mmCIF file with all atom_site columns, C-alpha atoms in Angstrom:
data_model
loop_
_atom_site.group_PDB
_atom_site.id
_atom_site.type_symbol
_atom_site.label_atom_id
_atom_site.label_alt_id
_atom_site.label_comp_id
_atom_site.label_asym_id
_atom_site.label_entity_id
_atom_site.label_seq_id
_atom_site.pdbx_PDB_ins_code
_atom_site.Cartn_x
_atom_site.Cartn_y
_atom_site.Cartn_z
_atom_site.occupancy
_atom_site.B_iso_or_equiv
_atom_site.pdbx_formal_charge
_atom_site.auth_seq_id
_atom_site.auth_comp_id
_atom_site.auth_asym_id
_atom_site.auth_atom_id
_atom_site.pdbx_PDB_model_num
ATOM 1   C CA . MET A 1 1   ? -0.091  -0.035 -0.306  1.00 45.00 ? 1   MET A CA 1
ATOM 2   C CA . PRO A 1 2   ? 1.502   3.570  -0.374  1.00 55.00 ? 2   PRO A CA 1
ATOM 3   C CA . ALA A 1 3   ? 2.210   5.786  1.907   1.00 70.00 ? 3   ALA A CA 1
ATOM 4   C CA . GLU A 1 4   ? 0.060   8.616  2.784   1.00 82.00 ? 4   GLU A CA 1
ATOM 5   C CA . LEU A 1 5   ? 1.156   11.900 0.680   1.00 87.00 ? 5   LEU A CA 1
ATOM 6   C CA . PHE A 1 6   ? 3.421   9.492  -1.245  1.00 83.00 ? 6   PHE A CA 1
ATOM 7   C CA . ARG A 1 7   ? 5.500   12.275 -2.986  1.00 89.00 ? 7   ARG A CA 1
ATOM 8   C CA . SER A 1 8   ? 7.739   13.440 -0.585  1.00 89.00 ? 8   SER A CA 1
ATOM 9   C CA . VAL A 1 9   ? 8.639   11.982 3.111   1.00 88.00 ? 9   VAL A CA 1
ATOM 10  C CA . TYR A 1 10  ? 5.420   12.637 5.981   1.00 89.00 ? 10  TYR A CA 1
ATOM 11  C CA . PHE A 1 11  ? 6.322   16.176 7.079   1.00 93.00 ? 11  PHE A CA 1
ATOM 12  C CA . CYS A 1 12  ? 3.585   16.004 9.212   1.00 92.00 ? 12  CYS A CA 1
ATOM 13  C CA . ASP A 1 13  ? 5.850   15.349 12.047  1.00 93.00 ? 13  ASP A CA 1
ATOM 14  C CA . VAL A 1 14  ? 6.674   19.394 12.211  1.00 94.00 ? 14  VAL A CA 1
ATOM 15  C CA . GLU A 1 15  ? 5.164   23.063 11.824  1.00 95.00 ? 15  GLU A CA 1
ATOM 16  C CA . ASP A 1 16  ? 7.447   24.034 8.812   1.00 97.00 ? 16  ASP A CA 1
ATOM 17  C CA . TYR A 1 17  ? 6.327   26.459 6.679   1.00 97.00 ? 17  TYR A CA 1
ATOM 18  C CA . ASP A 1 18  ? 8.486   25.530 3.828   1.00 97.00 ? 18  ASP A CA 1
ATOM 19  C CA . ASN A 1 19  ? 6.304   22.298 3.682   1.00 96.00 ? 19  ASN A CA 1
ATOM 20  C CA . PHE A 1 20  ? 3.756   24.190 2.336   1.00 97.00 ? 20  PHE A CA 1
ATOM 21  C CA . LYS A 1 21  ? 5.955   24.349 -1.290  1.00 96.00 ? 21  LYS A CA 1
ATOM 22  C CA . LEU A 1 22  ? 5.287   20.688 -1.626  1.00 96.00 ? 22  LEU A CA 1
ATOM 23  C CA . ALA A 1 23  ? 1.494   20.814 -2.123  1.00 97.00 ? 23  ALA A CA 1
ATOM 24  C CA . GLU A 1 24  ? 0.349   21.375 -5.920  1.00 97.00 ? 24  GLU A CA 1
ATOM 25  C CA . ALA A 1 25  ? -2.904  21.336 -7.692  1.00 97.00 ? 25  ALA A CA 1
ATOM 26  C CA . VAL A 1 26  ? -5.305  17.843 -8.154  1.00 96.00 ? 26  VAL A CA 1
ATOM 27  C CA . PRO A 1 27  ? -5.747  17.431 -10.789 1.00 96.00 ? 27  PRO A CA 1
ATOM 28  C CA . GLY A 1 28  ? -2.505  18.616 -12.134 1.00 97.00 ? 28  GLY A CA 1
ATOM 29  C CA . PRO A 1 29  ? 0.792   17.264 -12.960 1.00 96.00 ? 29  PRO A CA 1
ATOM 30  C CA . ALA A 1 30  ? 0.983   14.061 -10.382 1.00 96.00 ? 30  ALA A CA 1
ATOM 31  C CA . THR A 1 31  ? -2.405  13.669 -11.496 1.00 97.00 ? 31  THR A CA 1
ATOM 32  C CA . ASP A 1 32  ? -1.088  13.717 -15.699 1.00 97.00 ? 32  ASP A CA 1
ATOM 33  C CA . LYS A 1 33  ? 1.450   11.952 -14.802 1.00 97.00 ? 33  LYS A CA 1
ATOM 34  C CA . LEU A 1 34  ? -0.701  8.641  -12.562 1.00 97.00 ? 34  LEU A CA 1
ATOM 35  C CA . ALA A 1 35  ? -3.159  8.731  -15.345 1.00 98.00 ? 35  ALA A CA 1
ATOM 36  C CA . GLU A 1 36  ? -0.764  7.745  -17.556 1.00 98.00 ? 36  GLU A CA 1
ATOM 37  C CA . VAL A 1 37  ? 0.538   4.803  -15.221 1.00 98.00 ? 37  VAL A CA 1
ATOM 38  C CA . ALA A 1 38  ? -3.011  3.937  -15.374 1.00 98.00 ? 38  ALA A CA 1
ATOM 39  C CA . LYS A 1 39  ? -3.582  3.540  -18.803 1.00 98.00 ? 39  LYS A CA 1
ATOM 40  C CA . GLU A 1 40  ? -0.465  1.938  -19.728 1.00 98.00 ? 40  GLU A CA 1
ATOM 41  C CA . LEU A 1 41  ? -1.020  -0.849 -16.775 1.00 98.00 ? 41  LEU A CA 1
ATOM 42  C CA . ASN A 1 42  ? -4.756  -0.978 -17.058 1.00 98.00 ? 42  ASN A CA 1
ATOM 43  C CA . VAL A 1 43  ? -5.271  -0.655 -13.582 1.00 98.00 ? 43  VAL A CA 1
ATOM 44  C CA . VAL A 1 44  ? -6.794  2.218  -10.974 1.00 97.00 ? 44  VAL A CA 1
ATOM 45  C CA . ILE A 1 45  ? -4.669  4.305  -8.745  1.00 96.00 ? 45  ILE A CA 1
ATOM 46  C CA . ILE A 1 46  ? -5.947  5.762  -5.685  1.00 95.00 ? 46  ILE A CA 1
ATOM 47  C CA . ALA A 1 47  ? -3.508  8.592  -4.798  1.00 95.00 ? 47  ALA A CA 1
ATOM 48  C CA . SER A 1 48  ? -2.843  10.423 -1.768  1.00 94.00 ? 48  SER A CA 1
ATOM 49  C CA . LEU A 1 49  ? -1.615  14.105 -2.329  1.00 96.00 ? 49  LEU A CA 1
ATOM 50  C CA . PHE A 1 50  ? -0.809  17.637 -0.591  1.00 96.00 ? 50  PHE A CA 1
ATOM 51  C CA . GLU A 1 51  ? -3.132  19.805 -2.923  1.00 97.00 ? 51  GLU A CA 1
ATOM 52  C CA . LYS A 1 52  ? -2.852  23.463 -2.893  1.00 97.00 ? 52  LYS A CA 1
ATOM 53  C CA . ARG A 1 53  ? -6.854  24.953 -3.691  1.00 95.00 ? 53  ARG A CA 1
ATOM 54  C CA . THR A 1 54  ? -5.720  28.220 -3.164  1.00 93.00 ? 54  THR A CA 1
ATOM 55  C CA . ASN A 1 55  ? -2.894  30.553 -1.254  1.00 90.00 ? 55  ASN A CA 1
ATOM 56  C CA . TRP A 1 56  ? -3.471  29.039 2.525   1.00 92.00 ? 56  TRP A CA 1
ATOM 57  C CA . ILE A 1 57  ? -6.101  26.184 1.950   1.00 96.00 ? 57  ILE A CA 1
ATOM 58  C CA . TYR A 1 58  ? -4.846  23.094 1.328   1.00 97.00 ? 58  TYR A CA 1
ATOM 59  C CA . HIS A 1 59  ? -5.917  19.134 1.737   1.00 96.00 ? 59  HIS A CA 1
ATOM 60  C CA . ASN A 1 60  ? -5.120  16.044 2.447   1.00 95.00 ? 60  ASN A CA 1
ATOM 61  C CA . THR A 1 61  ? -6.425  14.887 -0.803  1.00 95.00 ? 61  THR A CA 1
ATOM 62  C CA . THR A 1 62  ? -6.912  11.401 -2.753  1.00 94.00 ? 62  THR A CA 1
ATOM 63  C CA . ALA A 1 63  ? -6.928  11.269 -6.363  1.00 95.00 ? 63  ALA A CA 1
ATOM 64  C CA . VAL A 1 64  ? -9.006  8.746  -7.798  1.00 95.00 ? 64  VAL A CA 1
ATOM 65  C CA . LEU A 1 65  ? -7.413  7.421  -11.654 1.00 97.00 ? 65  LEU A CA 1
ATOM 66  C CA . ASP A 1 66  ? -8.955  5.117  -13.739 1.00 97.00 ? 66  ASP A CA 1
ATOM 67  C CA . ALA A 1 67  ? -7.831  2.396  -15.561 1.00 98.00 ? 67  ALA A CA 1
ATOM 68  C CA . ASP A 1 68  ? -8.171  3.940  -18.843 1.00 98.00 ? 68  ASP A CA 1
ATOM 69  C CA . GLY A 1 69  ? -6.165  7.417  -17.676 1.00 98.00 ? 69  GLY A CA 1
ATOM 70  C CA . THR A 1 70  ? -9.426  9.065  -17.062 1.00 97.00 ? 70  THR A CA 1
ATOM 71  C CA . TYR A 1 71  ? -9.503  11.186 -13.430 1.00 96.00 ? 71  TYR A CA 1
ATOM 72  C CA . LEU A 1 72  ? -12.327 10.411 -11.234 1.00 95.00 ? 72  LEU A CA 1
ATOM 73  C CA . GLY A 1 73  ? -12.285 12.521 -8.668  1.00 94.00 ? 73  GLY A CA 1
ATOM 74  C CA . LYS A 1 74  ? -10.806 13.663 -5.243  1.00 93.00 ? 74  LYS A CA 1
ATOM 75  C CA . TYR A 1 75  ? -11.602 12.932 -1.578  1.00 92.00 ? 75  TYR A CA 1
ATOM 76  C CA . ARG A 1 76  ? -9.957  15.464 0.677   1.00 93.00 ? 76  ARG A CA 1
ATOM 77  C CA . LYS A 1 77  ? -9.746  14.057 3.805   1.00 91.00 ? 77  LYS A CA 1
ATOM 78  C CA . MET A 1 78  ? -12.466 15.172 6.080   1.00 89.00 ? 78  MET A CA 1
ATOM 79  C CA . HIS A 1 79  ? -11.008 14.178 9.570   1.00 87.00 ? 79  HIS A CA 1
ATOM 80  C CA . ILE A 1 80  ? -8.084  16.384 10.353  1.00 90.00 ? 80  ILE A CA 1
ATOM 81  C CA . PRO A 1 81  ? -6.025  14.288 13.520  1.00 84.00 ? 81  PRO A CA 1
ATOM 82  C CA . ASP A 1 82  ? -5.295  16.461 16.984  1.00 82.00 ? 82  ASP A CA 1
ATOM 83  C CA . ASP A 1 83  ? -2.542  14.555 17.491  1.00 87.00 ? 83  ASP A CA 1
ATOM 84  C CA . PRO A 1 84  ? 0.375   15.275 19.949  1.00 87.00 ? 84  PRO A CA 1
ATOM 85  C CA . ALA A 1 85  ? 3.160   14.008 17.574  1.00 88.00 ? 85  ALA A CA 1
ATOM 86  C CA . TYR A 1 86  ? 2.117   15.092 14.950  1.00 91.00 ? 86  TYR A CA 1
ATOM 87  C CA . TYR A 1 87  ? 0.606   18.905 13.414  1.00 93.00 ? 87  TYR A CA 1
ATOM 88  C CA . GLU A 1 88  ? -1.774  18.148 10.338  1.00 92.00 ? 88  GLU A CA 1
ATOM 89  C CA . LYS A 1 89  ? -4.511  20.656 11.432  1.00 93.00 ? 89  LYS A CA 1
ATOM 90  C CA . PHE A 1 90  ? -1.313  22.801 10.645  1.00 95.00 ? 90  PHE A CA 1
ATOM 91  C CA . TYR A 1 91  ? -1.044  21.494 6.854   1.00 95.00 ? 91  TYR A CA 1
ATOM 92  C CA . PHE A 1 92  ? -4.569  20.792 6.462   1.00 95.00 ? 92  PHE A CA 1
ATOM 93  C CA . THR A 1 93  ? -8.172  22.353 5.796   1.00 93.00 ? 93  THR A CA 1
ATOM 94  C CA . THR A 1 94  ? -10.711 19.775 6.739   1.00 91.00 ? 94  THR A CA 1
ATOM 95  C CA . GLY A 1 95  ? -12.565 18.279 2.957   1.00 88.00 ? 95  GLY A CA 1
ATOM 96  C CA . ARG A 1 96  ? -16.201 17.572 2.699   1.00 76.00 ? 96  ARG A CA 1
ATOM 97  C CA . SER A 1 97  ? -18.563 14.143 2.892   1.00 60.00 ? 97  SER A CA 1
ATOM 98  C CA . ARG A 1 98  ? -18.574 13.295 -0.411  1.00 60.00 ? 98  ARG A CA 1
ATOM 99  C CA . LEU A 1 99  ? -16.528 12.520 -3.613  1.00 58.00 ? 99  LEU A CA 1
ATOM 100 C CA . GLN A 1 100 ? -15.433 15.544 -5.414  1.00 56.00 ? 100 GLN A CA 1
ATOM 101 C CA . SER A 1 101 ? -15.296 14.970 -9.065  1.00 55.00 ? 101 SER A CA 1
ATOM 102 C CA . PHE A 1 102 ? -14.153 18.102 -10.991 1.00 49.00 ? 102 PHE A CA 1
ATOM 103 C CA . GLN A 1 103 ? -14.648 20.705 -8.554  1.00 49.00 ? 103 GLN A CA 1
ATOM 104 C CA . ASN A 1 104 ? -12.430 22.551 -6.196  1.00 45.00 ? 104 ASN A CA 1
#
């Protein structure tokens, strides 16, 4: 199983503004590349990404890519834990309760 936010080392164990540079649009370059892989291998890909929706609004997002490479939508994590060893609330805004297909 791929790691959560797999494009980098899991960074939520520190509060560091530099980590916001890791965020990206979803859909965007990562989902475009993953769509190519999904189509080539004829597999569905569910990928955990650090999404930048707009300045200072970021999400822990799961993008869904179909086996033909079609981007099906995304799910933004709704429950952001408040754990003493992790700072997820420093980085992430909560999402909505449904798959957000082609929406901001």
